[in-house]
PDB file of C-alpha atoms and ligand atoms in Angstrom:
ATOM      1  CA  MET A   1       0.181  -0.152  -0.535  1.00 94.00           C
ATOM      2  CA  LYS A   2       1.472   3.518  -1.640  1.00 97.00           C
ATOM      3  CA  ILE A   3       0.728   6.565   0.446  1.00 97.00           C
ATOM      4  CA  ILE A   4       1.186   9.792  -1.212  1.00 98.00           C
ATOM      5  CA  CYS A   5       0.479  13.024   1.621  1.00 98.00           C
ATOM      6  CA  ALA A   6      -0.886  16.021   0.044  1.00 98.00           C
ATOM      7  CA  LYS A   7      -1.169  19.355   1.097  1.00 98.00           C
ATOM      8  CA  ASP A   8      -4.105  20.047   0.580  1.00 98.00           C
ATOM      9  CA  TYR A   9      -8.025  19.135  -1.488  1.00 98.00           C
ATOM     10  CA  ASP A  10      -5.886  20.450  -4.844  1.00 98.00           C
ATOM     11  CA  ASP A  11      -2.794  18.949  -4.387  1.00 98.00           C
ATOM     12  CA  MET A  12      -4.047  15.569  -3.889  1.00 98.00           C
ATOM     13  CA  SER A  13      -6.285  15.812  -7.151  1.00 98.00           C
ATOM     14  CA  ARG A  14      -3.668  16.650  -8.696  1.00 98.00           C
ATOM     15  CA  LYS A  15      -1.951  13.971  -7.411  1.00 98.00           C
ATOM     16  CA  ALA A  16      -4.517  11.767  -7.919  1.00 98.00           C
ATOM     17  CA  ALA A  17      -4.808  12.376 -12.157  1.00 98.00           C
ATOM     18  CA  ASN A  18      -1.540  12.805 -12.484  1.00 98.00           C
ATOM     19  CA  VAL A  19      -1.983   8.375 -11.768  1.00 98.00           C
ATOM     20  CA  ILE A  20      -4.975   8.280 -13.697  1.00 98.00           C
ATOM     21  CA  SER A  21      -3.290  10.523 -16.961  1.00 98.00           C
ATOM     22  CA  ALA A  22      -0.576   8.088 -16.836  1.00 98.00           C
ATOM     23  CA  GLN A  23      -2.778   4.689 -16.472  1.00 98.00           C
ATOM     24  CA  VAL A  24      -4.957   6.535 -20.149  1.00 98.00           C
ATOM     25  CA  ILE A  25      -1.916   7.487 -21.480  1.00 98.00           C
ATOM     26  CA  LEU A  26       0.275   4.154 -20.763  1.00 98.00           C
ATOM     27  CA  LYS A  27      -2.891   1.948 -22.078  1.00 98.00           C
ATOM     28  CA  SER A  28      -5.495   4.327 -23.749  1.00 98.00           C
ATOM     29  CA  ASP A  29      -8.094   1.403 -23.819  1.00 98.00           C
ATOM     30  CA  SER A  30      -7.735   1.188 -20.118  1.00 98.00           C
ATOM     31  CA  VAL A  31     -10.938   0.168 -18.343  1.00 98.00           C
ATOM     32  CA  LEU A  32     -11.656   2.580 -15.419  1.00 98.00           C
ATOM     33  CA  GLY A  33     -13.956   2.188 -11.991  1.00 98.00           C
ATOM     34  CA  LEU A  34     -15.166   5.227 -11.189  1.00 98.00           C
ATOM     35  CA  ALA A  35     -16.701   7.486  -8.299  1.00 98.00           C
ATOM     36  CA  THR A  36     -19.177   9.520  -6.719  1.00 96.00           C
ATOM     37  CA  GLY A  37     -19.002  12.143  -3.735  1.00 93.00           C
ATOM     38  CA  SER A  38     -16.791  15.243  -2.998  1.00 94.00           C
ATOM     39  CA  SER A  39     -13.718  13.235  -2.210  1.00 97.00           C
ATOM     40  CA  PRO A  40     -12.953  12.834  -6.217  1.00 98.00           C
ATOM     41  CA  ILE A  41     -14.787  16.118  -7.534  1.00 98.00           C
ATOM     42  CA  GLY A  42     -11.966  17.615  -8.036  1.00 98.00           C
ATOM     43  CA  THR A  43      -9.946  15.304  -9.609  1.00 98.00           C
ATOM     44  CA  TYR A  44     -12.456  15.101 -12.320  1.00 98.00           C
ATOM     45  CA  LYS A  45     -11.910  19.001 -12.945  1.00 98.00           C
ATOM     46  CA  GLN A  46      -7.742  18.701 -13.362  1.00 98.00           C
ATOM     47  CA  LEU A  47      -8.462  15.101 -15.868  1.00 98.00           C
ATOM     48  CA  ILE A  48     -11.075  17.405 -18.345  1.00 98.00           C
ATOM     49  CA  GLU A  49      -8.401  19.654 -17.529  1.00 98.00           C
ATOM     50  CA  TRP A  50      -5.706  18.376 -18.991  1.00 98.00           C
ATOM     51  CA  TYR A  51      -8.316  16.673 -21.547  1.00 98.00           C
ATOM     52  CA  ASN A  52      -9.214  20.546 -22.649  1.00 98.00           C
ATOM     53  CA  LYS A  53      -5.189  21.023 -23.103  1.00 98.00           C
ATOM     54  CA  GLY A  54      -5.254  18.495 -24.969  1.00 98.00           C
ATOM     55  CA  ASP A  55      -2.767  15.903 -23.217  1.00 96.00           C
ATOM     56  CA  LEU A  56      -5.312  13.821 -22.303  1.00 98.00           C
ATOM     57  CA  ASP A  57      -7.835  11.247 -24.761  1.00 98.00           C
ATOM     58  CA  PHE A  58     -10.458   9.147 -23.242  1.00 98.00           C
ATOM     59  CA  SER A  59     -11.348   7.759 -26.648  1.00 98.00           C
ATOM     60  CA  GLY A  60      -9.944   4.117 -26.329  1.00 98.00           C
ATOM     61  CA  CYS A  61     -11.971   3.952 -22.524  1.00 98.00           C
ATOM     62  CA  THR A  62     -13.892   2.516 -20.486  1.00 98.00           C
ATOM     63  CA  THR A  63     -15.373   3.384 -17.425  1.00 98.00           C
ATOM     64  CA  PHE A  64     -17.992   1.786 -14.791  1.00 98.00           C
ATOM     65  CA  ASN A  65     -18.686   3.292 -11.878  1.00 98.00           C
ATOM     66  CA  LEU A  66     -18.760   2.072  -8.332  1.00 98.00           C
ATOM     67  CA  ASP A  67     -22.868   2.619  -7.383  1.00 97.00           C
ATOM     68  CA  GLU A  68     -26.484   3.386  -8.191  1.00 97.00           C
ATOM     69  CA  TYR A  69     -29.654   3.403  -5.907  1.00 95.00           C
ATOM     70  CA  ARG A  70     -31.687   1.466  -6.927  1.00 96.00           C
ATOM     71  CA  GLY A  71     -35.583   2.760  -8.250  1.00 94.00           C
ATOM     72  CA  LEU A  72     -34.282   6.198  -9.637  1.00 93.00           C
ATOM     73  CA  GLN A  73     -34.574   7.012 -13.591  1.00 93.00           C
ATOM     74  CA  PRO A  74     -30.233   7.997 -15.310  1.00 95.00           C
ATOM     75  CA  ASP A  75     -32.279  11.785 -15.791  1.00 94.00           C
ATOM     76  CA  HIS A  76     -33.065  12.135 -11.729  1.00 93.00           C
ATOM     77  CA  ASP A  77     -30.493  15.076 -10.754  1.00 91.00           C
ATOM     78  CA  GLN A  78     -29.957  12.615  -7.412  1.00 92.00           C
ATOM     79  CA  SER A  79     -29.159   9.299  -9.687  1.00 94.00           C
ATOM     80  CA  TYR A  80     -25.561   9.369 -10.080  1.00 96.00           C
ATOM     81  CA  HIS A  81     -25.806   8.597 -13.922  1.00 97.00           C
ATOM     82  CA  TYR A  82     -26.215  12.457 -13.645  1.00 97.00           C
ATOM     83  CA  PHE A  83     -23.989  12.877 -11.463  1.00 96.00           C
ATOM     84  CA  MET A  84     -20.992  11.697 -13.093  1.00 98.00           C
ATOM     85  CA  HIS A  85     -22.193  13.227 -16.507  1.00 98.00           C
ATOM     86  CA  GLU A  86     -22.124  16.628 -14.971  1.00 97.00           C
ATOM     87  CA  ASN A  87     -19.117  16.060 -12.748  1.00 98.00           C
ATOM     88  CA  PHE A  88     -16.973  14.506 -15.948  1.00 98.00           C
ATOM     89  CA  PHE A  89     -18.794  12.427 -18.711  1.00 98.00           C
ATOM     90  CA  ASN A  90     -20.828  15.402 -20.098  1.00 98.00           C
ATOM     91  CA  HIS A  91     -16.949  17.389 -19.996  1.00 98.00           C
ATOM     92  CA  VAL A  92     -13.778  13.841 -21.820  1.00 98.00           C
ATOM     93  CA  ASN A  93     -14.726  11.577 -25.040  1.00 98.00           C
ATOM     94  CA  ILE A  94     -15.650   8.969 -22.990  1.00 98.00           C
ATOM     95  CA  PRO A  95     -17.608   7.192 -26.007  1.00 98.00           C
ATOM     96  CA  ALA A  96     -21.363   6.961 -24.410  1.00 98.00           C
ATOM     97  CA  GLU A  97     -21.896   3.596 -25.212  1.00 98.00           C
ATOM     98  CA  ARG A  98     -18.641   2.353 -23.243  1.00 98.00           C
ATOM     99  CA  ILE A  99     -19.517   4.547 -20.095  1.00 98.00           C
ATOM    100  CA  ASN A 100     -21.495   1.951 -17.914  1.00 98.00           C
ATOM    101  CA  LEU A 101     -23.507   2.511 -14.270  1.00 98.00           C
ATOM    102  CA  PRO A 102     -25.195   0.403 -12.197  1.00 98.00           C
ATOM    103  CA  ARG A 103     -28.911   0.700 -14.108  1.00 98.00           C
ATOM    104  CA  GLY A 104     -30.935   2.349 -11.354  1.00 97.00           C
ATOM    105  CA  ALA A 105     -34.637   2.096 -13.057  1.00 97.00           C
ATOM    106  CA  GLU A 106     -34.172  -1.627 -13.541  1.00 97.00           C
ATOM    107  CA  MET A 107     -35.245  -3.146 -10.531  1.00 96.00           C
ATOM    108  CA  ASP A 108     -34.709  -6.950 -11.012  1.00 97.00           C
ATOM    109  CA  ALA A 109     -31.923  -6.547  -7.898  1.00 97.00           C
ATOM    110  CA  GLU A 110     -30.539  -9.851  -9.444  1.00 97.00           C
ATOM    111  CA  LYS A 111     -30.331  -9.168 -12.969  1.00 98.00           C
ATOM    112  CA  GLU A 112     -29.274  -5.583 -12.898  1.00 98.00           C
ATOM    113  CA  CYS A 113     -26.367  -7.051 -10.415  1.00 98.00           C
ATOM    114  CA  ALA A 114     -25.982 -10.172 -12.403  1.00 97.00           C
ATOM    115  CA  ARG A 115     -25.640  -8.382 -15.687  1.00 98.00           C
ATOM    116  CA  TYR A 116     -23.017  -5.605 -14.411  1.00 98.00           C
ATOM    117  CA  ASP A 117     -21.141  -7.893 -12.748  1.00 97.00           C
ATOM    118  CA  ALA A 118     -20.817  -9.997 -16.662  1.00 97.00           C
ATOM    119  CA  ALA A 119     -19.978  -6.755 -18.410  1.00 98.00           C
ATOM    120  CA  ILE A 120     -17.106  -5.800 -15.865  1.00 98.00           C
ATOM    121  CA  GLU A 121     -15.887  -9.367 -17.483  1.00 97.00           C
ATOM    122  CA  ALA A 122     -16.470  -9.427 -20.667  1.00 98.00           C
ATOM    123  CA  ALA A 123     -14.473  -5.747 -21.099  1.00 98.00           C
ATOM    124  CA  GLY A 124     -12.186  -7.298 -19.206  1.00 98.00           C
ATOM    125  CA  GLY A 125     -11.818  -6.320 -15.415  1.00 98.00           C
ATOM    126  CA  VAL A 126     -10.844  -3.501 -14.380  1.00 98.00           C
ATOM    127  CA  ASP A 127      -7.504  -1.796 -14.988  1.00 98.00           C
ATOM    128  CA  LEU A 128      -7.702   1.279 -12.045  1.00 98.00           C
ATOM    129  CA  GLN A 129     -10.618   2.009  -9.733  1.00 98.00           C
ATOM    130  CA  LEU A 130     -11.346   4.959  -8.182  1.00 98.00           C
ATOM    131  CA  LEU A 131     -12.706   5.320  -4.478  1.00 98.00           C
ATOM    132  CA  GLY A 132     -13.660   7.418  -2.405  1.00 97.00           C
ATOM    133  CA  MET A 133     -13.885   6.696   1.605  1.00 97.00           C
ATOM    134  CA  GLY A 134     -17.268   7.646   3.996  1.00 93.00           C
ATOM    135  CA  LEU A 135     -16.564   8.355   7.432  1.00 92.00           C
ATOM    136  CA  ASN A 136     -17.482   4.979   8.325  1.00 92.00           C
ATOM    137  CA  GLY A 137     -15.240   3.009   6.131  1.00 95.00           C
ATOM    138  CA  HIS A 138     -17.183   2.402   3.681  1.00 94.00           C
ATOM    139  CA  ILE A 139     -16.564   1.530  -0.110  1.00 96.00           C
ATOM    140  CA  GLY A 140     -18.684   2.396  -2.488  1.00 96.00           C
ATOM    141  CA  PHE A 141     -21.939   0.477  -0.502  1.00 94.00           C
ATOM    142  CA  ASN A 142     -20.596  -1.307   1.671  1.00 94.00           C
ATOM    143  CA  GLU A 143     -21.436  -0.908   4.769  1.00 92.00           C
ATOM    144  CA  PRO A 144     -19.705  -2.094   8.187  1.00 93.00           C
ATOM    145  CA  GLU A 145     -21.094  -5.431   8.147  1.00 91.00           C
ATOM    146  CA  ASP A 146     -20.413  -9.191   9.471  1.00 92.00           C
ATOM    147  CA  CYS A 147     -18.813 -10.241   6.170  1.00 92.00           C
ATOM    148  CA  PHE A 148     -17.338  -8.977   3.768  1.00 89.00           C
ATOM    149  CA  PRO A 149     -19.594  -8.629   0.143  1.00 80.00           C
ATOM    150  CA  LYS A 150     -19.037 -10.011  -2.908  1.00 90.00           C
ATOM    151  CA  GLY A 151     -20.316  -9.429  -6.174  1.00 95.00           C
ATOM    152  CA  THR A 152     -22.145  -6.929  -6.923  1.00 97.00           C
ATOM    153  CA  HIS A 153     -25.518  -6.508  -4.971  1.00 97.00           C
ATOM    154  CA  CYS A 154     -28.236  -4.601  -3.698  1.00 97.00           C
ATOM    155  CA  VAL A 155     -28.159  -3.094  -0.322  1.00 95.00           C
ATOM    156  CA  ASP A 156     -30.413  -1.597   2.063  1.00 93.00           C
ATOM    157  CA  LEU A 157     -29.559   1.990   2.409  1.00 88.00           C
ATOM    158  CA  THR A 158     -28.671   2.992   6.348  1.00 83.00           C
ATOM    159  CA  THR A 159     -30.356   4.978   8.114  1.00 86.00           C
ATOM    160  CA  SER A 160     -27.811   7.701   8.801  1.00 75.00           C
ATOM    161  CA  THR A 161     -27.591   7.451   5.064  1.00 78.00           C
ATOM    162  CA  ILE A 162     -30.754   7.867   4.476  1.00 85.00           C
ATOM    163  CA  GLU A 163     -30.374  11.118   6.924  1.00 84.00           C
ATOM    164  CA  ALA A 164     -27.065  12.741   5.723  1.00 74.00           C
ATOM    165  CA  ASN A 165     -28.607  12.214   1.959  1.00 79.00           C
ATOM    166  CA  LYS A 166     -32.154  13.500   3.100  1.00 85.00           C
ATOM    167  CA  ARG A 167     -31.070  17.169   1.702  1.00 85.00           C
ATOM    168  CA  PHE A 168     -30.702  16.311  -1.893  1.00 83.00           C
ATOM    169  CA  PHE A 169     -34.215  14.887  -1.753  1.00 87.00           C
ATOM    170  CA  ALA A 170     -37.862  17.126  -2.230  1.00 87.00           C
ATOM    171  CA  SER A 171     -37.439  15.342   1.429  1.00 87.00           C
ATOM    172  CA  ALA A 172     -36.115  11.801   3.539  1.00 85.00           C
ATOM    173  CA  ASP A 173     -39.229  10.073   1.925  1.00 88.00           C
ATOM    174  CA  ASP A 174     -38.424  10.452  -1.612  1.00 87.00           C
ATOM    175  CA  VAL A 175     -34.357   9.236  -0.595  1.00 89.00           C
ATOM    176  CA  PRO A 176     -34.285   6.260  -2.708  1.00 93.00           C
ATOM    177  CA  ARG A 177     -34.299   3.235   0.273  1.00 94.00           C
ATOM    178  CA  GLN A 178     -31.497   0.596  -1.381  1.00 95.00           C
ATOM    179  CA  ALA A 179     -28.490   1.121  -3.607  1.00 96.00           C
ATOM    180  CA  TYR A 180     -27.092  -0.723  -6.170  1.00 97.00           C
ATOM    181  CA  THR A 181     -22.994  -1.413  -5.972  1.00 97.00           C
ATOM    182  CA  MET A 182     -20.619  -3.445  -7.021  1.00 98.00           C
ATOM    183  CA  GLY A 183     -19.060  -6.017  -3.847  1.00 97.00           C
ATOM    184  CA  VAL A 184     -16.246  -5.850  -2.185  1.00 96.00           C
ATOM    185  CA  GLN A 185     -14.871  -8.315  -4.409  1.00 96.00           C
ATOM    186  CA  THR A 186     -15.461  -6.441  -7.953  1.00 95.00           C
ATOM    187  CA  ILE A 187     -13.164  -3.441  -6.033  1.00 97.00           C
ATOM    188  CA  MET A 188     -10.757  -6.516  -4.669  1.00 97.00           C
ATOM    189  CA  ARG A 189     -10.426  -8.086  -7.955  1.00 97.00           C
ATOM    190  CA  ALA A 190      -9.413  -3.897  -9.918  1.00 98.00           C
ATOM    191  CA  ARG A 191      -5.844  -4.631 -11.392  1.00 98.00           C
ATOM    192  CA  ARG A 192      -4.687  -1.648  -9.550  1.00 98.00           C
ATOM    193  CA  ILE A 193      -7.006   0.672  -6.968  1.00 98.00           C
ATOM    194  CA  LEU A 194      -5.577   4.478  -6.620  1.00 98.00           C
ATOM    195  CA  LEU A 195      -7.977   6.046  -3.104  1.00 98.00           C
ATOM    196  CA  VAL A 196      -8.550   9.328  -2.749  1.00 98.00           C
ATOM    197  CA  VAL A 197      -9.324  11.160   0.961  1.00 98.00           C
ATOM    198  CA  ASN A 198      -9.338  14.637   2.707  1.00 98.00           C
ATOM    199  CA  GLY A 199      -9.989  16.997   5.870  1.00 98.00           C
ATOM    200  CA  GLU A 200      -9.863  16.007   8.923  1.00 98.00           C
ATOM    201  CA  ASN A 201     -12.803  13.891   9.424  1.00 96.00           C
ATOM    202  CA  LYS A 202     -11.538  12.137   8.067  1.00 97.00           C
ATOM    203  CA  ALA A 203      -8.115  11.222   9.769  1.00 98.00           C
ATOM    204  CA  ASP A 204      -9.835   8.776  12.759  1.00 98.00           C
ATOM    205  CA  ILE A 205     -11.196   6.268   9.809  1.00 97.00           C
ATOM    206  CA  VAL A 206      -7.769   6.464   7.391  1.00 98.00           C
ATOM    207  CA  ARG A 207      -5.870   5.230  10.675  1.00 98.00           C
ATOM    208  CA  GLU A 208      -8.053   2.380  11.530  1.00 98.00           C
ATOM    209  CA  ALA A 209      -8.870   1.351   8.009  1.00 98.00           C
ATOM    210  CA  PHE A 210      -5.047   1.550   6.329  1.00 98.00           C
ATOM    211  CA  PHE A 211      -2.877   1.055   9.873  1.00 97.00           C
ATOM    212  CA  GLY A 212      -5.545  -0.724  11.908  1.00 97.00           C
ATOM    213  CA  PRO A 213      -6.787  -4.626  11.932  1.00 98.00           C
ATOM    214  CA  ILE A 214      -8.675  -6.090   8.700  1.00 98.00           C
ATOM    215  CA  THR A 215     -11.721  -6.074   9.290  1.00 97.00           C
ATOM    216  CA  PRO A 216     -15.669  -6.268   8.163  1.00 97.00           C
ATOM    217  CA  LYS A 217     -16.286  -3.742  10.154  1.00 97.00           C
ATOM    218  CA  VAL A 218     -14.331  -1.414   8.313  1.00 97.00           C
ATOM    219  CA  PRO A 219     -14.594  -2.740   4.833  1.00 97.00           C
ATOM    220  CA  ALA A 220     -11.566  -0.154   3.394  1.00 98.00           C
ATOM    221  CA  SER A 221      -9.589  -2.333   5.896  1.00 98.00           C
ATOM    222  CA  ILE A 222      -9.355  -4.610   3.194  1.00 98.00           C
ATOM    223  CA  LEU A 223      -7.657  -3.218   0.841  1.00 98.00           C
ATOM    224  CA  GLN A 224      -4.416  -3.690   2.472  1.00 98.00           C
ATOM    225  CA  LEU A 225      -4.712  -7.284   2.027  1.00 97.00           C
ATOM    226  CA  HIS A 226      -4.874  -6.223  -2.442  1.00 98.00           C
ATOM    227  CA  ASN A 227      -1.430  -5.713  -4.105  1.00 97.00           C
ATOM    228  CA  ASP A 228      -1.733  -1.976  -5.781  1.00 98.00           C
ATOM    229  CA  VAL A 229      -3.348   0.425  -3.678  1.00 98.00           C
ATOM    230  CA  THR A 230      -2.398   4.170  -3.933  1.00 98.00           C
ATOM    231  CA  ILE A 231      -3.720   5.928  -1.333  1.00 98.00           C
ATOM    232  CA  VAL A 232      -3.500  10.181  -1.832  1.00 98.00           C
ATOM    233  CA  ALA A 233      -4.874  11.487   1.094  1.00 98.00           C
ATOM    234  CA  ASP A 234      -4.100  15.199   1.856  1.00 98.00           C
ATOM    235  CA  GLU A 235      -2.545  16.085   4.821  1.00 98.00           C
ATOM    236  CA  ALA A 236      -5.571  16.526   7.458  1.00 98.00           C
ATOM    237  CA  ALA A 237      -6.755  12.994   6.665  1.00 98.00           C
ATOM    238  CA  LEU A 238      -3.010  11.612   7.812  1.00 98.00           C
ATOM    239  CA  SER A 239      -3.110  14.145  10.427  1.00 97.00           C
ATOM    240  CA  LYS A 240      -3.587  11.398  13.222  1.00 97.00           C
ATOM    241  CA  CYS A 241      -1.334   8.776  11.476  1.00 96.00           C
ATOM    242  CA  LYS A 242       1.764  11.184  11.770  1.00 90.00           C
ATOM    243  CA  ASP A 243       3.272   8.123  14.077  1.00 91.00           C
ATOM    244  CA  LEU A 244       2.872   6.081  11.305  1.00 90.00           C
ATOM    245  CA  LEU A 245       4.010   7.400   8.894  1.00 86.00           C
TER     246      LEU A 245
HETATM  247  C1  F6R B   1     -18.948   7.138  -4.090  1.00 79.69           C
HETATM  248  C2  F6R B   1     -18.765   6.431  -3.319  1.00 79.69           C
HETATM  249  C3  F6R B   1     -18.781   6.240  -1.595  1.00 79.69           C
HETATM  250  C4  F6R B   1     -18.324   8.054  -1.155  1.00 79.69           C
HETATM  251  C5  F6R B   1     -18.219   7.891  -0.368  1.00 79.69           C
HETATM  252  C6  F6R B   1     -17.355   9.328  -0.165  1.00 79.69           C
HETATM  253  O1  F6R B   1     -19.411   6.627  -5.516  1.00 79.69           O
HETATM  254  O2  F6R B   1     -19.143   5.168  -3.586  1.00 79.69           O
HETATM  255  O3  F6R B   1     -18.760   5.212  -0.915  1.00 79.69           O
HETATM  256  O4  F6R B   1     -17.163   7.091  -1.602  1.00 79.69           O
HETATM  257  O5  F6R B   1     -19.998   7.710   0.718  1.00 79.69           O
HETATM  258  O6  F6R B   1     -17.630  10.053   0.121  1.00 79.69           O
HETATM  259  P1  F6R B   1     -17.190  11.431   0.432  1.00 79.69           P
HETATM  260  O7  F6R B   1     -16.429  11.473  -0.772  1.00 79.69           O
HETATM  261  O8  F6R B   1     -18.253  12.815  -0.706  1.00 79.69           O
HETATM  262  O9  F6R B   1     -16.374  11.418   1.347  1.00 79.69           O
END
């Protein structure tokens, strides 16, 4: 596990974008695993900037996002489909037919999860998976559990996630109750993993996840077992690991 210390959010975003750029330059037909949330937005912005300068070409790339709310149409402004198009896809040249997210509008969970895993497999697997991490150590929608979930599956959102997300919806009742997410096994199968994490509020979980015991109670801790993980964290997120670095 390689930990890269960044000064702040912008520096983290630049460093992470550098890793993704190198991947795309060295392998133009890369399969990229992508994430939503606030952590990678700056990374996407930086990639868009370099794309606009002519330094990057995504025309050979395929993407698979980690997760999507079950029950939302793709054009819903809180869907991850919408988020990804607003923050990245609308600004670069990834061919639309090679952009993949779980289909939230497909209510047959078993069918959709099986379809998604098969599509990842058919694309040859993920070359580089970008991740953020939740305050409780979740990755994708893989929340703390008694065992690590495997492939893409449907999860019930926790009350705290529904509470945290209700500000984006008309009311708490409008927040989807379920989501489709790549499982921990799907994530661990990626050939390389890049996790971005910033802010003092993540300092405790960074220490726990990357220097504590490997346990499904802290889903991101499994990444310690992957042989090619790069964590790009800002100083604030690493502030409780000073004695370990
Ligand atoms: C996003 C995702 C989540 C986020 C995590 C951190 O697709 O799957 O696991 O990465 O909740 O979110 P932020 O970056 O908003 O702190």
